[in-house]
Coordinates of C-alpha atoms in Angstrom, one line a residue:
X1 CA 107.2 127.5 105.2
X2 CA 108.9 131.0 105.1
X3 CA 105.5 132.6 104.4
X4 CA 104.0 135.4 106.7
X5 CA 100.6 134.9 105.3
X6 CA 98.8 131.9 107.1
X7 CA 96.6 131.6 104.1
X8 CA 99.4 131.4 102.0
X9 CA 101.2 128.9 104.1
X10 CA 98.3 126.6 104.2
X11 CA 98.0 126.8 100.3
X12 CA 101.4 125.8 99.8
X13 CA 101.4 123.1 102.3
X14 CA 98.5 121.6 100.7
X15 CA 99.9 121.7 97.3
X16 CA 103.7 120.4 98.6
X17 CA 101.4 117.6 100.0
X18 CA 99.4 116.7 97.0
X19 CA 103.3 116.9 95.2
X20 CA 104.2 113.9 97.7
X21 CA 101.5 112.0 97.2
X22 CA 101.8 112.1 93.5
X23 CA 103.4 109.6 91.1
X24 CA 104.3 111.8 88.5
X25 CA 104.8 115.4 87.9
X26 CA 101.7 117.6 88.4
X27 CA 101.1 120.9 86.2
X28 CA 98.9 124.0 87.9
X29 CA 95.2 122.6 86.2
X30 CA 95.4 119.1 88.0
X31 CA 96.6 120.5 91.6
X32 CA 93.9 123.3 91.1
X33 CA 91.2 120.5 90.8
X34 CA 92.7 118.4 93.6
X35 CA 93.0 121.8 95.6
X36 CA 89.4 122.2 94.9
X37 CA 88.2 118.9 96.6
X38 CA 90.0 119.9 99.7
X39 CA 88.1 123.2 99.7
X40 CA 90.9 124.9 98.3
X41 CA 89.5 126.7 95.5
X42 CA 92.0 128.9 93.1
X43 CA 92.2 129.5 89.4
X44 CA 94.9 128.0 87.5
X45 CA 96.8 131.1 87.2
X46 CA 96.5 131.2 91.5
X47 CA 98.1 127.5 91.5
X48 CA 100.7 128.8 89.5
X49 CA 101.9 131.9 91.5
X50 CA 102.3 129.8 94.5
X51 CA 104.4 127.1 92.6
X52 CA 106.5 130.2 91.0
X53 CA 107.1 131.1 94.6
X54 CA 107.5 127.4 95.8
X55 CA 110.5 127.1 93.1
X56 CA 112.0 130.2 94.0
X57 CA 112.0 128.9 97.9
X58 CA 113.5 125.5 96.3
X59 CA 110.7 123.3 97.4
X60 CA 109.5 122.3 93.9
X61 CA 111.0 122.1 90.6
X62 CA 109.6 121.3 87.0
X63 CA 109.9 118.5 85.0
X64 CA 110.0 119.9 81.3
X65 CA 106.6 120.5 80.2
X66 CA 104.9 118.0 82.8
X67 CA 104.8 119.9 85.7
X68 CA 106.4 120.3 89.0
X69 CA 108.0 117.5 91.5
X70 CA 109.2 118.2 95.6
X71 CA 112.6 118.5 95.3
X72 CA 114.5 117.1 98.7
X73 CA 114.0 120.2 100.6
X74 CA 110.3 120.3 99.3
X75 CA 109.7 116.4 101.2
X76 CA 111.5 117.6 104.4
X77 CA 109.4 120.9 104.2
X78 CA 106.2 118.4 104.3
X79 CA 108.1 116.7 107.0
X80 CA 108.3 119.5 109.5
X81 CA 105.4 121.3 108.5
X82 CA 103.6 122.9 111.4
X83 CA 102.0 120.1 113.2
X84 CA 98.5 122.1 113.6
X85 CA 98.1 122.0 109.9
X86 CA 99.5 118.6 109.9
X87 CA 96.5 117.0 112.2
X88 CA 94.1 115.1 111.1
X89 CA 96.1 114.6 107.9
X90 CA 95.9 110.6 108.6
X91 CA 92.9 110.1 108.5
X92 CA 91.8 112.2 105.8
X93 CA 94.4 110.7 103.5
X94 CA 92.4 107.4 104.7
X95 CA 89.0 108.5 104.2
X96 CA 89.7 109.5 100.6
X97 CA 90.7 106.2 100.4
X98 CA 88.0 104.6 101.5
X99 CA 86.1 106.8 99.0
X100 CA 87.8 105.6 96.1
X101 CA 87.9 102.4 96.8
X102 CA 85.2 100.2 94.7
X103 CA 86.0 96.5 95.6
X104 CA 82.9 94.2 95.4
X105 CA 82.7 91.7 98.0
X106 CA 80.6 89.5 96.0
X107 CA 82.9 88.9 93.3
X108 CA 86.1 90.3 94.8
X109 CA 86.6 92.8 91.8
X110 CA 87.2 96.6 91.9
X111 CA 89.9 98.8 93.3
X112 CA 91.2 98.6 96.6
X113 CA 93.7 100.7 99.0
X114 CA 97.0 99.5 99.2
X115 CA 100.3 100.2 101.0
X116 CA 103.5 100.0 99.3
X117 CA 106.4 98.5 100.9
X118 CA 110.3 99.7 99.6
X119 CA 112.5 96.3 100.3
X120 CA 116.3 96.1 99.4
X121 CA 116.9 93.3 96.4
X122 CA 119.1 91.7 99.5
X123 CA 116.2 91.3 101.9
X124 CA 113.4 90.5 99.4
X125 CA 113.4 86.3 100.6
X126 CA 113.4 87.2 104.3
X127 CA 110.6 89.6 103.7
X128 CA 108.7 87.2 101.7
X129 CA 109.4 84.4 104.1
X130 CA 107.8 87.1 107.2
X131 CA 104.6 88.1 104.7
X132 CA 103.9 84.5 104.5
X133 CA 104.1 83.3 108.1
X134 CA 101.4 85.9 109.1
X135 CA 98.9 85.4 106.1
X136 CA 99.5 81.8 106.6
X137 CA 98.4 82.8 110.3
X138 CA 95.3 84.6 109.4
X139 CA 96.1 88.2 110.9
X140 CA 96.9 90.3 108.3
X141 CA 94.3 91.9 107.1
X142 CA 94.1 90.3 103.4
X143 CA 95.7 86.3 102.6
X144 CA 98.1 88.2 100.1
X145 CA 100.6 90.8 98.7
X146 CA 101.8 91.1 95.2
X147 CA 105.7 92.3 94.3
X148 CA 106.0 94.8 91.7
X149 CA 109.4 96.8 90.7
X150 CA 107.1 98.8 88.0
X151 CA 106.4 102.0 90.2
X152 CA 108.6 105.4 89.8
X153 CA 108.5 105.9 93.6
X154 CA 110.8 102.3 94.7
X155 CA 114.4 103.6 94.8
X156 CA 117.0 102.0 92.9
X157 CA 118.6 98.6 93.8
X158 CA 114.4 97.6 96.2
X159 CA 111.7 96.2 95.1
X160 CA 108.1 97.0 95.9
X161 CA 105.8 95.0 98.3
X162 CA 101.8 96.1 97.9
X163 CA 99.5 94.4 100.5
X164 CA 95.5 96.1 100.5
X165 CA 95.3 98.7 103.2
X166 CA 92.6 97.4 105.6
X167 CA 90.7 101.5 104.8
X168 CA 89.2 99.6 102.0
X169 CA 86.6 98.1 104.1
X170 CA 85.7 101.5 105.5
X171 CA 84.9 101.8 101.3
X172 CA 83.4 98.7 100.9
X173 CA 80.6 99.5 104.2
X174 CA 80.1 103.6 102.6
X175 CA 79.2 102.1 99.4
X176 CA 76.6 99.6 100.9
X177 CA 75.4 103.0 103.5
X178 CA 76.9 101.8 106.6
X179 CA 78.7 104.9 108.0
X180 CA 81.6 103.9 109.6
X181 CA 84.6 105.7 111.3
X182 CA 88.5 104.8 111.5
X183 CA 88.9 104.8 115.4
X184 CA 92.0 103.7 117.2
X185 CA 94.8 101.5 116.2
X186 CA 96.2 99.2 118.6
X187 CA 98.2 96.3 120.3
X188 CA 96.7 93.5 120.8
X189 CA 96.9 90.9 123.2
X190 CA 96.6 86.9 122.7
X191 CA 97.1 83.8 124.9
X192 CA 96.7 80.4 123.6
X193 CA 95.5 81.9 120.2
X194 CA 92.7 84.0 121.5
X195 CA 92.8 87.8 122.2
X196 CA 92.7 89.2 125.2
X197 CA 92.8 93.0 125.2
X198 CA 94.1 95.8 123.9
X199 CA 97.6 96.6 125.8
X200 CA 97.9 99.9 123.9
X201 CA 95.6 102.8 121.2
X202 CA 95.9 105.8 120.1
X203 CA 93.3 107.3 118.2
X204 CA 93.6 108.0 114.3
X205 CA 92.0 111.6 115.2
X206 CA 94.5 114.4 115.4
X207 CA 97.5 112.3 115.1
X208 CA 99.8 113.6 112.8
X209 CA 101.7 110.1 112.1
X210 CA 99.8 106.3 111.5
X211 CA 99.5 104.6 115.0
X212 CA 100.6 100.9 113.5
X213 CA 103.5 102.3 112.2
X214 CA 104.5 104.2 115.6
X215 CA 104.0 100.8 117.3
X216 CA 106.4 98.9 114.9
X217 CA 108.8 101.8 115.5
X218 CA 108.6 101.2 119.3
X219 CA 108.9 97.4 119.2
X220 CA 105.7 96.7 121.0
X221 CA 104.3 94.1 118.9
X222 CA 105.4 90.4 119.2
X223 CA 103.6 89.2 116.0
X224 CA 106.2 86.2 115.6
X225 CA 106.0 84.9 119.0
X226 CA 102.4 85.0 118.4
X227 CA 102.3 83.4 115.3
X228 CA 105.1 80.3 117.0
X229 CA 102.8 80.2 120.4
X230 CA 99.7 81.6 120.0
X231 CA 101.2 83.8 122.7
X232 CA 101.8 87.3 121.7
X233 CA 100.7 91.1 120.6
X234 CA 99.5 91.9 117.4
X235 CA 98.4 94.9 115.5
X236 CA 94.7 95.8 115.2
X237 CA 92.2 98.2 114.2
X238 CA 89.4 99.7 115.6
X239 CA 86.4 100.7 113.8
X240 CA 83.2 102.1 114.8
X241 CA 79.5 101.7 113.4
X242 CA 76.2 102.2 114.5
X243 CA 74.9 99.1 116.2
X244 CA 71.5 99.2 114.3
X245 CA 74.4 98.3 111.1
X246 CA 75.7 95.4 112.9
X247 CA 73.5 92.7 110.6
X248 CA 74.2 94.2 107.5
X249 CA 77.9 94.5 108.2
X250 CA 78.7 91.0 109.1
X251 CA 76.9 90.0 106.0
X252 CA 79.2 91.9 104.4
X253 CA 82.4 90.6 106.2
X254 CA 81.0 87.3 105.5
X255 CA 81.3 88.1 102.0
X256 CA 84.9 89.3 102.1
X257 CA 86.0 86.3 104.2
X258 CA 84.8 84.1 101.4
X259 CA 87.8 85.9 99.3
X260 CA 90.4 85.6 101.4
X261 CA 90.1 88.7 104.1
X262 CA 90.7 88.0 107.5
X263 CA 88.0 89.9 109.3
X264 CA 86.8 90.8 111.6
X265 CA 88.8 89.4 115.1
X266 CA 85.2 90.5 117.1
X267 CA 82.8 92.8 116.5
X268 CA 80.8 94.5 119.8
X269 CA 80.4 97.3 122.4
X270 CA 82.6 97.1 125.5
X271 CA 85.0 94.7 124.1
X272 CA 88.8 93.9 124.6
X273 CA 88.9 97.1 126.7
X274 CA 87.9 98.7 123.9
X275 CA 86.4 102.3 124.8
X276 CA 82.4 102.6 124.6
X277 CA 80.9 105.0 122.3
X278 CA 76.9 105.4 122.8
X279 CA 74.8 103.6 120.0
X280 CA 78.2 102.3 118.6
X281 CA 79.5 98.8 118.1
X282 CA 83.1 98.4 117.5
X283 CA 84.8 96.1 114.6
X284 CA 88.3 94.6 115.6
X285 CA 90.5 93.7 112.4
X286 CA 93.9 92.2 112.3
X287 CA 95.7 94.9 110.3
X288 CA 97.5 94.4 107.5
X289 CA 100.7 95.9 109.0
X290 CA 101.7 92.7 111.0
X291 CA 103.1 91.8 108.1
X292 CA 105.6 94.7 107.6
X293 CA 105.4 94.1 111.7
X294 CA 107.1 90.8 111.2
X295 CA 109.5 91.6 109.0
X296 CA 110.4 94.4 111.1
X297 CA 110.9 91.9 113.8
X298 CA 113.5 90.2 111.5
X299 CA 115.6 93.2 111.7
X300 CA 115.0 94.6 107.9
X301 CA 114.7 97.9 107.4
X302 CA 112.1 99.1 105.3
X303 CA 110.1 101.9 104.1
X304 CA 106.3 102.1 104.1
X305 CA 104.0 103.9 102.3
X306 CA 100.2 103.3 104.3
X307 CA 97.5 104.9 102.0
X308 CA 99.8 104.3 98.2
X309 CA 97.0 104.8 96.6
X310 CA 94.4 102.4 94.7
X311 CA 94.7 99.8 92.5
X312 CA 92.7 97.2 90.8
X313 CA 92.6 94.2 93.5
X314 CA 93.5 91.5 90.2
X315 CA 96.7 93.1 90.9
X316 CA 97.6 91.5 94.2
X317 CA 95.0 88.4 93.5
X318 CA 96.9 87.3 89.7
X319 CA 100.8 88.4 91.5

């Protein structure tokens, strides 16, 4: 950001990142408001001086009357942002998330968090054919995906894969008063079907990129060997609660099971080599990344979105 003013810089950054994040073209009274929940707050007219200046530096660029879009300079500006502003953004995009989503575990209605998977036409059946092995396997984190080519974001000549972001539980436990916190993500050992420990975490504070995504990049995972022998590594998360919650949440994870979530792997203190956090329990969930995992493991290469957004969960369930 060629900005002298670290207030300034941060101001822009946010609003080039709420410009990513967006479907459609945003005008200066929506990014104020959105600005304004991050504790960002500035008049209409403010928004507007700072995406003047943003077009002038060619990061943004307006769409007729709707508003402004990143141009490709603007997305590689988020890219290579400075990474002190750009920790902690994971799990912050996350926790609004889990804020928004609304999913009922009774009757398996409401919104949910989902990723959104880009796919070439080419490779659609071989991606398919990896998605179904592990929800046929139990360790993804939901029994099911939907395909969509109805969203401005999938570039011409893919199609779209959603599958729920396993941050919807974190929702699902805020809206029944269970705090709960997004921990590490990890590797996670099995032999003869049974886990065994964590080979690998990082933790989703202060990271700057998803951990699941940096373990597919790095080849660590062995989701189709596991799924062939019950002899392999597969991708987990780890949540944290307070023990006295540990009733209330099974009952709830109970629930979910009943409509088709796979959850939780274990749920404890001390456990799989987990670290121990004082009057914590930890929750172990199969994450719904093994199945881009897999698929990556059949040599396509694909793009993925963690955190798309939220979307009514009929739309995966009726696809």
């Amino acid at each position: 950001m060629r900005e002298t003013d670290p207030g300034t810089e941060r101001k822009c950054l946010e609003i080039l990142r709420i410009l990513r994040e967006s479907r459609e073209p945003m005008g200066a009274k929506h990014l104020s408001e959105l600005m304004g929940e991050q504790g960002f707050i500035l008049s209409d007219r403010a928004v507007q001086y700072y995406l003047q200046h943003l077009d002038e530096v060619g990061f943004t660029r307006k769409v007729g009357n709707r508003g402004r879009v990143l141009t490709s300079l603007g997305i590689a500006e988020t890219e290579s942002a400075l990474v002190g502003d750009r920790i902690g953004f994971v799990i912050s995009k996350l926790e609004r998330l889990a804020f928004r989503s609304t999913l009922n575990p009774e009757t398996c209605t409401g919104d949910v968090a989902y990723n959104l998977t880009f796919v070439k036409n080419d490779d659609l059946d071989i991606v398919c054919n990896a998605f179904d092995e592990v929800c046929s396997a139990k360790i993804g984190f939901f029994g099911g995906y939907s395909v969509t080519d109805n969203d401005p974001r999938i570039p011409k000549g893919h199609t779209g894969l959603m599958t729920i972001c396993s941050i919807t539980m974190d929702g699902v436990f805020q809206h029944h008063g269970i705090p709960v916190k997004m921990a590490y993500g990890g590797c996670l050992s099995h032999t003869g079907g049974f886990p065994d420990g964590f080979l690998h975490l990082i933790s989703y504070i202060g990271t700057t990129l998803d951990p699941l995504q940096l373990f597919i990049s790095a080849e660590v995972s062995t989701i189709g060997e596991y799924i062939r022998s019950g002899n392999g590594v597969a991708l987990a998360n780890i949540r944290n609660i307070p023990t006295v919650g540990v009733p209330y949440a099974i009952g709830i994870m109970e629930a979910m099971r009943k409509n088709g979530f796979h959850l939780p792997v274990t749920i404890g203190s001390e456990i799989l080599r987990v670290p121990a956090d004082p009057y914590q329990s930890s929750i172990i969930s199969y994450s719904g990344m093994n199945l881009i995992g897999r698929a990556s493991e059949c040599g396509i290469s694909m793009k993925t979105e963690i955190g798309a957004g939220t979307i009514p969960i009929s739309r995966i369930i009726s696809d």
